[in-house]
XYZ file of N, CA and C in Angstrom:
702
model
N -5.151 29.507 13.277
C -4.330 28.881 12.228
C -5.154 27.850 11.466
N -5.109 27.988 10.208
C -5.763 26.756 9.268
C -5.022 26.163 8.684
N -5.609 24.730 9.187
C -4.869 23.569 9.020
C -4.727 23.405 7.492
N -3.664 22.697 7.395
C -3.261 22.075 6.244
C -2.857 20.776 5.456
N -3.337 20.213 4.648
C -3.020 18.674 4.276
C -2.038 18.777 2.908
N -0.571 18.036 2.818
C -0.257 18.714 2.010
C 0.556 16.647 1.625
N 1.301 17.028 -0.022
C 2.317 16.050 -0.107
C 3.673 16.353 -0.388
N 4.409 15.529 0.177
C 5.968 16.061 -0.153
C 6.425 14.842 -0.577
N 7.458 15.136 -1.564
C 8.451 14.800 -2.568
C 9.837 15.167 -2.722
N 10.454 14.944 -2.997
C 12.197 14.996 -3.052
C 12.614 14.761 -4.075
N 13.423 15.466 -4.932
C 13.944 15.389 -6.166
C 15.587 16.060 -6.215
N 16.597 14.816 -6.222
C 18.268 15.470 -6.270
C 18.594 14.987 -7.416
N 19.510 15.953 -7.890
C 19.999 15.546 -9.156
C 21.784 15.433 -8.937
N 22.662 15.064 -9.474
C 23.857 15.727 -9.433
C 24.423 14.909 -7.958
N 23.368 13.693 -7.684
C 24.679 13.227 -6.618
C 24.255 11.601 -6.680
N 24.950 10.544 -6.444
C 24.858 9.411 -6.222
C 23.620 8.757 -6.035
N 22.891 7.797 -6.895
C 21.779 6.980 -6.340
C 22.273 5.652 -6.535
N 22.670 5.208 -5.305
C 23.470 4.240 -4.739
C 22.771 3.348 -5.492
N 21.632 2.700 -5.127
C 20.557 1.853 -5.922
C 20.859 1.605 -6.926
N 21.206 2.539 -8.301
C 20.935 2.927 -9.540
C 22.653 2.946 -9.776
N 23.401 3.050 -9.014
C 24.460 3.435 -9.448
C 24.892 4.450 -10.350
N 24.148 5.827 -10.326
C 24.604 6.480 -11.703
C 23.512 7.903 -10.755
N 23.635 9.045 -11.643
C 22.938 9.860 -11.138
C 21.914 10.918 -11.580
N 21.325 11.407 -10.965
C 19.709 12.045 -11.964
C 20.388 13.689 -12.240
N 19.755 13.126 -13.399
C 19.992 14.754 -14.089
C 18.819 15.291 -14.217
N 18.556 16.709 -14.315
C 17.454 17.371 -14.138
C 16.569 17.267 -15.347
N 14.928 16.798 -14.847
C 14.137 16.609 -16.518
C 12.699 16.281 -15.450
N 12.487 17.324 -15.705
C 10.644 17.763 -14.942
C 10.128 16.525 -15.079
N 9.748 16.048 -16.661
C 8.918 14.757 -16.913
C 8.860 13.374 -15.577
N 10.204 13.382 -15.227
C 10.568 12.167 -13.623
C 9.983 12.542 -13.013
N 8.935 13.544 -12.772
C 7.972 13.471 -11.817
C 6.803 14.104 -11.748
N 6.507 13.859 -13.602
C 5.110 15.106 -14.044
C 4.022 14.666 -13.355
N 3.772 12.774 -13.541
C 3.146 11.944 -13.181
C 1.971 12.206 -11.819
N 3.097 12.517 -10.775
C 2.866 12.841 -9.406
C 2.539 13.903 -9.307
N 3.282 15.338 -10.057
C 2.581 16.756 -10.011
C 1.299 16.713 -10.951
N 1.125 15.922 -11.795
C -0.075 16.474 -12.837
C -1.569 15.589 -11.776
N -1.235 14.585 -11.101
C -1.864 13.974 -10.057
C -2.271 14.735 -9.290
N -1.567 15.873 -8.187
C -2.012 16.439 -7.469
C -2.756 17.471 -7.974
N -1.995 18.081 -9.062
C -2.527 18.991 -8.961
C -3.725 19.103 -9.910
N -4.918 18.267 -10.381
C -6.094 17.447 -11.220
C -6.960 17.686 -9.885
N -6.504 17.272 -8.543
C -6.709 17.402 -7.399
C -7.024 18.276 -6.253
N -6.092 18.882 -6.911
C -6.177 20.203 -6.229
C -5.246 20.503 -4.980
N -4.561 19.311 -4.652
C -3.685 18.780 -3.438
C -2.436 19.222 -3.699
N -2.017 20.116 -2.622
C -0.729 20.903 -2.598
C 0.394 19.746 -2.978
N 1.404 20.257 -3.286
C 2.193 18.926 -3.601
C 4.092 20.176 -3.506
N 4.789 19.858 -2.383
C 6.283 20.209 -1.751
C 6.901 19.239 -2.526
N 7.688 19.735 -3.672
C 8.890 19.225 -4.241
C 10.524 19.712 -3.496
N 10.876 19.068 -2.384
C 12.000 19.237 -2.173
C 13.253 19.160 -2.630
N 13.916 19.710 -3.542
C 14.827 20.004 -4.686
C 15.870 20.320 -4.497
N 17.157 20.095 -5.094
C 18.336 20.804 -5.397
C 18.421 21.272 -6.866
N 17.980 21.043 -7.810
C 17.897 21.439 -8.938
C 16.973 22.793 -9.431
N 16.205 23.568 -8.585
C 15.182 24.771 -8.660
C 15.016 25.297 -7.831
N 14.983 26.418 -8.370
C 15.137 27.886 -7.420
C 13.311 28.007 -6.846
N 13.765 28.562 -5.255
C 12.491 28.504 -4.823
C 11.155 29.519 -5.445
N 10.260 28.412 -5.349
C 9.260 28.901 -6.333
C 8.202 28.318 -5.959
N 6.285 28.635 -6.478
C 5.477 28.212 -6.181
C 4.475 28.500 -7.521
N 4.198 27.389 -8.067
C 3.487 27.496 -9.449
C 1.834 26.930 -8.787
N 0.928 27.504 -8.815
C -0.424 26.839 -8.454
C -0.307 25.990 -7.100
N -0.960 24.884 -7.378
C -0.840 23.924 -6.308
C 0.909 23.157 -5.696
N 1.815 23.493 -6.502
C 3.253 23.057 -6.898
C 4.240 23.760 -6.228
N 4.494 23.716 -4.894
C 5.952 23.812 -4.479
C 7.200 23.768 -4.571
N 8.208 24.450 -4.901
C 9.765 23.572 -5.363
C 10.435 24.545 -4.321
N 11.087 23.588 -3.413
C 11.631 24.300 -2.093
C 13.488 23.523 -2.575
N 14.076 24.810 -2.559
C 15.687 24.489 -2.855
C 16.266 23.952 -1.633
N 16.932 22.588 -1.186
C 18.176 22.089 -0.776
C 18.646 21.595 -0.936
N 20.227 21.951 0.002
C 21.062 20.536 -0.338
C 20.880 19.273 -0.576
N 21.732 18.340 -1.433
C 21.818 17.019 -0.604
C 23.093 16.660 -0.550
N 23.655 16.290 0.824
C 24.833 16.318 1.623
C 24.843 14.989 1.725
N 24.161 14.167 2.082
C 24.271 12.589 2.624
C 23.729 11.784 1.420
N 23.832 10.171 1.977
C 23.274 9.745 0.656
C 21.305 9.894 0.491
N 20.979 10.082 -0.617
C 19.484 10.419 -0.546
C 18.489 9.410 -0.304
N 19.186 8.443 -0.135
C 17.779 7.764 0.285
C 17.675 8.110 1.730
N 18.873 9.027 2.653
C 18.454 8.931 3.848
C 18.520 10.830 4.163
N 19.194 11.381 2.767
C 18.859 13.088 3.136
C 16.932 13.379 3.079
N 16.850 12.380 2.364
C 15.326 12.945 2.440
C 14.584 12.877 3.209
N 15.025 12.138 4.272
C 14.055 12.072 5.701
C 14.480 13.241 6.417
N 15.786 13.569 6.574
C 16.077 14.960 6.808
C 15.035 15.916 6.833
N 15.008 16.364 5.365
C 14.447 17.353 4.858
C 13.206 17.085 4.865
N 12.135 15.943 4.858
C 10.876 16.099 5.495
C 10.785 16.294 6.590
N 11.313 15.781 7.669
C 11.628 16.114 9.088
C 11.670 17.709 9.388
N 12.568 18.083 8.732
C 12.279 19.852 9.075
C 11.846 20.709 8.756
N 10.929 20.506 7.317
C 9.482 20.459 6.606
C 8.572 20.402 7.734
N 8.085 19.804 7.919
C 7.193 19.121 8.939
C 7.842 20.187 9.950
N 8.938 20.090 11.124
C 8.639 21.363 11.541
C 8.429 22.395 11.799
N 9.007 22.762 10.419
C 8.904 23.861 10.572
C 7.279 24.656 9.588
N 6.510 23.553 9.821
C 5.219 24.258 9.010
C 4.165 23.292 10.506
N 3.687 23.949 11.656
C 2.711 23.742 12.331
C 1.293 23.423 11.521
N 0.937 24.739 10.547
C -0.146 24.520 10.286
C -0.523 23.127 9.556
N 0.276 22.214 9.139
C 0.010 20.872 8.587
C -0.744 19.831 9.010
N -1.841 19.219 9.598
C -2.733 18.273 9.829
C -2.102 16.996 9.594
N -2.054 16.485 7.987
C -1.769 15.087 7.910
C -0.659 15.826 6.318
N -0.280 14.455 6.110
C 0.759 14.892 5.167
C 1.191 13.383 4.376
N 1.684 13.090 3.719
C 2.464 12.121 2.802
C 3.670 12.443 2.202
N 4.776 12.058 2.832
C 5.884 11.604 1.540
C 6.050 10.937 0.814
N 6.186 10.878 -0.530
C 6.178 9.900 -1.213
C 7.052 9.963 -2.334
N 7.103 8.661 -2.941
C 8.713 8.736 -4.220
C 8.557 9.817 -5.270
N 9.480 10.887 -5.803
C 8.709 11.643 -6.647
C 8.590 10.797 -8.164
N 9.336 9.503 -8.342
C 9.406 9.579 -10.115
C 8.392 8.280 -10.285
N 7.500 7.740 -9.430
C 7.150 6.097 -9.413
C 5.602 6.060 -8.578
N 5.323 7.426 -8.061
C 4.030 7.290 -7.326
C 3.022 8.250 -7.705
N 1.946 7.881 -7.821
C 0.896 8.882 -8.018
C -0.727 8.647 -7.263
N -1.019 10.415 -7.640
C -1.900 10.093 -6.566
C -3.344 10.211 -7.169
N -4.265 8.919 -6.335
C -5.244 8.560 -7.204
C -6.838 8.546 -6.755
N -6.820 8.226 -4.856
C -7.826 9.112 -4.501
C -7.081 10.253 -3.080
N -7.688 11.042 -2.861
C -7.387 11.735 -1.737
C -7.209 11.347 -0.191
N -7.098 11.229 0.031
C -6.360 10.448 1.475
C -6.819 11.159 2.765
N -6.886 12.263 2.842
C -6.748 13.190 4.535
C -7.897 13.190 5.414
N -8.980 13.058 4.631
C -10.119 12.979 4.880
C -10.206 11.910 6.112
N -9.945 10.466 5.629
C -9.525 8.968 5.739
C -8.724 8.637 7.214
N -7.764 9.939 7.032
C -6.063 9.194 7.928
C -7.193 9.679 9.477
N -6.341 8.958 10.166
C -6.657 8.794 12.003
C -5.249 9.507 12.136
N -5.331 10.044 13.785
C -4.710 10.382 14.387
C -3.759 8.946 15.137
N -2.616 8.404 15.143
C -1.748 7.782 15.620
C -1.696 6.360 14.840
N -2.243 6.494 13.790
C -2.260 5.387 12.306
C -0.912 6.257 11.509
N 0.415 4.960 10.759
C 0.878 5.721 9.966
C 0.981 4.709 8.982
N 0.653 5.138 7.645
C 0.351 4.810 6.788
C 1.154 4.548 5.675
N 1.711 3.666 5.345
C 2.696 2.831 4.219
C 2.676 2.236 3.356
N 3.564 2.119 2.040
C 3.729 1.420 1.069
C 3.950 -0.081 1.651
N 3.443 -0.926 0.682
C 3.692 -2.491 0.988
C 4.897 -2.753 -0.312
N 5.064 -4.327 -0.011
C 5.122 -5.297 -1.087
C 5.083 -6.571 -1.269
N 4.258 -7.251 -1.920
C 4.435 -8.432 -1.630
C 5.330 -9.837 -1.146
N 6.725 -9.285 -0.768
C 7.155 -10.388 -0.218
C 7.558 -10.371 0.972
N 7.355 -11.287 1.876
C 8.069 -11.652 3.177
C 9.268 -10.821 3.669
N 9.968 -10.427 4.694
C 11.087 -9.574 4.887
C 12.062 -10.831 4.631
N 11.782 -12.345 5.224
C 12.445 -13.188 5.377
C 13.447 -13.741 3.715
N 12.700 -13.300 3.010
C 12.587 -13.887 1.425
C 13.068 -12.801 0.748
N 12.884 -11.710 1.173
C 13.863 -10.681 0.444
C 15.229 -11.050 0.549
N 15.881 -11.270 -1.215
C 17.250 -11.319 -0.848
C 17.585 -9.965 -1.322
N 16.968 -9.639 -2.050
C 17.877 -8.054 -1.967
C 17.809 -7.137 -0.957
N 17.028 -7.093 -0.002
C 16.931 -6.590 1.093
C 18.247 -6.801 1.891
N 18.382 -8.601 2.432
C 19.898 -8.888 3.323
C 20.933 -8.306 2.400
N 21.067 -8.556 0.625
C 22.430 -7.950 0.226
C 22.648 -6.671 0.605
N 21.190 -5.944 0.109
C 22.327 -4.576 0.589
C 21.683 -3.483 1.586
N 21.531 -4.382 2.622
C 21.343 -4.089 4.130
C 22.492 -4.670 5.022
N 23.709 -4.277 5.060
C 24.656 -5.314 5.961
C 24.787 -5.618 7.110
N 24.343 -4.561 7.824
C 24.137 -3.725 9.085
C 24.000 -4.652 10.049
N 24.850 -5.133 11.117
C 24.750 -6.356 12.006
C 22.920 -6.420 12.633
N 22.694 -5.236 13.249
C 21.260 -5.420 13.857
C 20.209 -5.581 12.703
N 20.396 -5.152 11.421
C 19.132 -4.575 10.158
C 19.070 -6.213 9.936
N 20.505 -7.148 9.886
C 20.478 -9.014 9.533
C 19.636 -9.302 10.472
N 20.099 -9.050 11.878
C 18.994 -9.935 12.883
C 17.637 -9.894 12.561
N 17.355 -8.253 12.572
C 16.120 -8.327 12.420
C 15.703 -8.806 10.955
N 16.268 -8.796 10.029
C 15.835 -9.844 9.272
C 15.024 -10.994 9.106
N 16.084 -11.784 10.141
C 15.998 -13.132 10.539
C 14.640 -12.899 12.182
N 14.703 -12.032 12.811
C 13.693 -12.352 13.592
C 12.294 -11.978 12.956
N 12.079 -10.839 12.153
C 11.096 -10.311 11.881
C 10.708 -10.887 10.382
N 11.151 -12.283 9.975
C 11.406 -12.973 8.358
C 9.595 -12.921 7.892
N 9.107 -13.000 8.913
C 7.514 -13.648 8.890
C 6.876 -11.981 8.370
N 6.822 -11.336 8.908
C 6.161 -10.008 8.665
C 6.612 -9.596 6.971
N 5.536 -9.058 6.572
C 5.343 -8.049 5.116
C 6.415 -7.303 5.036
N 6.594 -7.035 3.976
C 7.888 -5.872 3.532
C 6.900 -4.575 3.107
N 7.167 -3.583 4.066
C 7.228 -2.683 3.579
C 7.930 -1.586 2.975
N 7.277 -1.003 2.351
C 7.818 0.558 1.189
C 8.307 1.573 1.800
N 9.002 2.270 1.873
C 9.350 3.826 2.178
C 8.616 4.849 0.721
N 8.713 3.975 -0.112
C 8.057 5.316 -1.223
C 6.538 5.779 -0.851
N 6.084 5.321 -0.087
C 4.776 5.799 0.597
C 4.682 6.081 2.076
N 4.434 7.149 2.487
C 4.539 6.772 4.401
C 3.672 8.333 4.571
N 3.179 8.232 5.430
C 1.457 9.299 5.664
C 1.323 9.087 7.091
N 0.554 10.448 7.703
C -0.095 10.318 8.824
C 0.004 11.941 9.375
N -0.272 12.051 10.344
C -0.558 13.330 10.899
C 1.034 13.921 11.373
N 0.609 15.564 11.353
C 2.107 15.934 11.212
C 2.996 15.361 12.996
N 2.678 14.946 13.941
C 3.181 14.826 14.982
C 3.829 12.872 14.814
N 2.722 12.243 14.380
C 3.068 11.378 13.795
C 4.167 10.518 12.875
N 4.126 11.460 12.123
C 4.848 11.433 10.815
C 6.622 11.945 11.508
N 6.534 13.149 12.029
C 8.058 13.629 12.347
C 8.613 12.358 13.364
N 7.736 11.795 14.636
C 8.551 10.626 15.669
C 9.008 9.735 14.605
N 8.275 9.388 13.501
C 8.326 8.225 12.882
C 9.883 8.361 11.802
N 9.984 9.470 11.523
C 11.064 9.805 10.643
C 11.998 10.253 11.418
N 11.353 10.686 13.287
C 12.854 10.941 13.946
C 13.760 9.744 13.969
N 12.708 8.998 14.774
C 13.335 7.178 14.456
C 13.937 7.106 13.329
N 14.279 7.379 11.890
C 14.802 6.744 11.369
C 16.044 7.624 11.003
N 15.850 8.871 11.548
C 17.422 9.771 11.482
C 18.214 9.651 12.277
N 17.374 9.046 13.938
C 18.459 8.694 14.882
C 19.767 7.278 14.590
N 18.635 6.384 13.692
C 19.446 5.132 13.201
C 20.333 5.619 12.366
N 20.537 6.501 11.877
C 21.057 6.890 10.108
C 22.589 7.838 10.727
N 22.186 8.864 11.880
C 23.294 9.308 12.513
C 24.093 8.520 13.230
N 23.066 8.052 14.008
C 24.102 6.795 14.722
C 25.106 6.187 14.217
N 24.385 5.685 13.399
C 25.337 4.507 12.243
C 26.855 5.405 11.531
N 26.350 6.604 11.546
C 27.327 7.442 10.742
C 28.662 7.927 11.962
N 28.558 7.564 13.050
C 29.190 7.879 14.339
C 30.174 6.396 14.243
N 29.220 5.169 14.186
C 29.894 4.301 14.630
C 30.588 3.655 13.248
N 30.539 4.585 11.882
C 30.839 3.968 11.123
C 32.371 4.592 10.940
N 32.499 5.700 11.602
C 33.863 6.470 11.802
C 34.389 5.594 12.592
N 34.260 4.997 13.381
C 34.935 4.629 14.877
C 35.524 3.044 14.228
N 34.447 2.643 13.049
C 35.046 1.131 12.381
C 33.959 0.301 13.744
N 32.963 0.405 14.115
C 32.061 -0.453 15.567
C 30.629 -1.448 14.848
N 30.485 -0.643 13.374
C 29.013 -1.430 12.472
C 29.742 -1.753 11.510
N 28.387 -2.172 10.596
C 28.255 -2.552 9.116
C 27.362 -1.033 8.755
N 27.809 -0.708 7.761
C 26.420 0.230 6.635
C 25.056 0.331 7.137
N 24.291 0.989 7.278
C 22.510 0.740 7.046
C 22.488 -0.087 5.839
N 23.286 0.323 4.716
C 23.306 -0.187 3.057
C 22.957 1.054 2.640
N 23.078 0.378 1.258
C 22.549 1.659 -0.129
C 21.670 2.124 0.084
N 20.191 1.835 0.454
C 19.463 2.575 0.574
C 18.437 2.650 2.163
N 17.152 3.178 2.121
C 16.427 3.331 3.886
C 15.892 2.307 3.854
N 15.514 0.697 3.056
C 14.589 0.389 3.023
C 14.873 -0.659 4.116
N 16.020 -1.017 4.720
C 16.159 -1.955 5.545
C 15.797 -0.939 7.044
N 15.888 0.268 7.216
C 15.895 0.904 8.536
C 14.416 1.125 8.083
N 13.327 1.099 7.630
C 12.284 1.691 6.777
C 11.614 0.588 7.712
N 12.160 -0.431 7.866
C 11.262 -1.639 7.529
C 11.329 -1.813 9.199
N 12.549 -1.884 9.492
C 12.817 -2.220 11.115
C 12.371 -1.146 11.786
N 12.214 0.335 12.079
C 11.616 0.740 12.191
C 9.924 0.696 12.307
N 9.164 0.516 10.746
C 8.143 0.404 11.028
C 7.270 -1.096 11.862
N 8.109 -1.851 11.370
C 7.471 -2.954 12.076
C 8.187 -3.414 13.863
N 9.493 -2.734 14.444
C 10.152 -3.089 15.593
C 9.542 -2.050 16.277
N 9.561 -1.037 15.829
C 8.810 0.489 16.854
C 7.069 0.536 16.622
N 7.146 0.349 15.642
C 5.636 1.323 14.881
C 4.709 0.173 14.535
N 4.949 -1.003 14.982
C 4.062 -2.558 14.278
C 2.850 -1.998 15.155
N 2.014 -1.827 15.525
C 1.070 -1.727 15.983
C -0.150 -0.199 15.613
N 1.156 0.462 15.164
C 0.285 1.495 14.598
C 0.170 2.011 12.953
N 0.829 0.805 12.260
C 1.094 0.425 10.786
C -0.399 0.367 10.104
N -0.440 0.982 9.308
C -1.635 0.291 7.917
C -1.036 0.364 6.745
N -1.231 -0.532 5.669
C -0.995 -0.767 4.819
C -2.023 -1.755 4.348
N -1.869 -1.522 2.654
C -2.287 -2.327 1.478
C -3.760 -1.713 0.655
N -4.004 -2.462 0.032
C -4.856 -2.062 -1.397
C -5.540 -0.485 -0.986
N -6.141 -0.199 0.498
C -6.728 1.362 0.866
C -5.536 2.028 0.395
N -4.399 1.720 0.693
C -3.062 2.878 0.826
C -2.536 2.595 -0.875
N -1.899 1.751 -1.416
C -1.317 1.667 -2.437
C -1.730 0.355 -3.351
N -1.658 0.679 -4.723
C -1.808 -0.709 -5.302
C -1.232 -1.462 -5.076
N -0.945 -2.797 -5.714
C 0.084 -3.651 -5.913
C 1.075 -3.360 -5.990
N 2.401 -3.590 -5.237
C 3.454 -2.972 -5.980
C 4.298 -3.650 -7.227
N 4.234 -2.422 -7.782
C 4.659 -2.772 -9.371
C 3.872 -3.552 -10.411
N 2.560 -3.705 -9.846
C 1.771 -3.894 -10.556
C 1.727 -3.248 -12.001
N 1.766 -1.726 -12.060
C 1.095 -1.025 -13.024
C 0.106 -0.740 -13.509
N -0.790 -1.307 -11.923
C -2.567 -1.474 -12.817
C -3.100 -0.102 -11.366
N -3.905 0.737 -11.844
C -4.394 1.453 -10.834
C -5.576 0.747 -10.306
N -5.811 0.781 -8.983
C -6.524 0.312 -7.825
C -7.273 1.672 -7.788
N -8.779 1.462 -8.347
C -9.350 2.976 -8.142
C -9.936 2.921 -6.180
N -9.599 1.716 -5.637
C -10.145 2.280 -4.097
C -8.943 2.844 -3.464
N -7.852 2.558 -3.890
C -6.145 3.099 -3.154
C -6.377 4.364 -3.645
N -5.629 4.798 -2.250
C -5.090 6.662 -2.320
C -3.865 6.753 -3.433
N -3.203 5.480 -3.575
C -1.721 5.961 -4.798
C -1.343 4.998 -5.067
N -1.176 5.142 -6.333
C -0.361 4.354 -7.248
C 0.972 4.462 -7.073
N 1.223 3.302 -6.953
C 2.627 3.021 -6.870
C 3.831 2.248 -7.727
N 4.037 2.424 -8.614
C 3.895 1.665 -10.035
C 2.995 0.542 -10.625
């Protein structure tokens, strides 16, 4: 079997982006950025979709599914069973499809039990949009215990395919859970979006096998490309 290094992406149209309040309608351009990136590259690039019928243009994937849950947390789903269901994969990246691009090649680089993430410059402690719309009784604590540590990104996250699936099992077990005890009336929300389980996760489970910054992504929201980073990240 020959291995494979590939990137995946997620693109729903037609259902709720909690974040955004409003919802994406279908228009290629939201994520030419990232396909015209890879594929300059030559780097396979899995668009996980509800809006296109399955298809494979050059380096360009568009794999049709649902999205059933809310998407900031169907898409861990659907990389999750991506990832298993393709062995031959080595190392891999998910990443945001309408806001990231890719700028040097990465696979070469990644280690085996390193997983690799978007940053941002502020404190977890100092994020207030983080506590608003994270309500989640344990996602506050850790807030407040973990205030000192970096905030990291979910629009970037990399590493080898065995890697990559524990790391995203962790964050489907939180996401079901929550959806069990949110029937029963026992939590608060995760919130609108993964970035509070994103964060507790990588730094409560995974702090030790974390990398991040300028190698992995620019500034965030910078807008300036970092020619030593693997991706731009706005």
């Amino acid at each position: 079997m020959q291995l494979q290094n590939k990137i995946l992406t997620t693109y729903y149209v037609g259902v709720n982006d909690p974040q955004r309040a409003t919802e994406w309608e279908v228009n290629p351009a939201d994520f030419e950025k990232l396909a015209v990136s890879c594929t300059e590259k030559e780097v396979d690039l899995v668009i996980i979709n509800n809006a296109f019928e399955n298809e494979k243009i050059g380096d360009i994937e568009y794999l049709s599914r649902p999205c059933v849950f809310n998407p900031y947390f169907n898409r861990w789903i659907h990389y999750y069973q991506y990832l298993r269901d393709h062995p031959e994969i080595e190392f891999a990246f998910c990443v945001d499809a309408t806001d990231v691009e890719l700028i040097n090649i990465p696979f070469q680089e990644m280690e085996n039990g390193v997983i690799y993430c978007g940053d941002e410059p502020d404190f977890i402690g100092d994020n207030i949009w983080l506590k608003r719309h994270h309500p989640n009784e344990v996602l506050q604590q850790f807030f407040v215990d973990y205030g000192e540590r970096q905030m990291i990104n979910a629009g970037v996250l990399g590493g080898s395919r065995e890697d990559l699936m524990a790391f995203i099992h962790n964050i489907i077990i939180l996401f079901m859970n929550n959806r069990e005890d949110l029937i029963h009336n026992k939590s608060l929300p995760l919130g609108d979006t993964d970035m509070g389980v994103f964060n507790f996760v990588g730094h409560k489970i995974w702090n030790k096998k974390l990398e991040y910054g300028r190698k992995v992504t620019n500034v965030f929201k910078s807008y300036i490309v970092d020619n030593k980073s693997w991706f731009k990240h706005k």
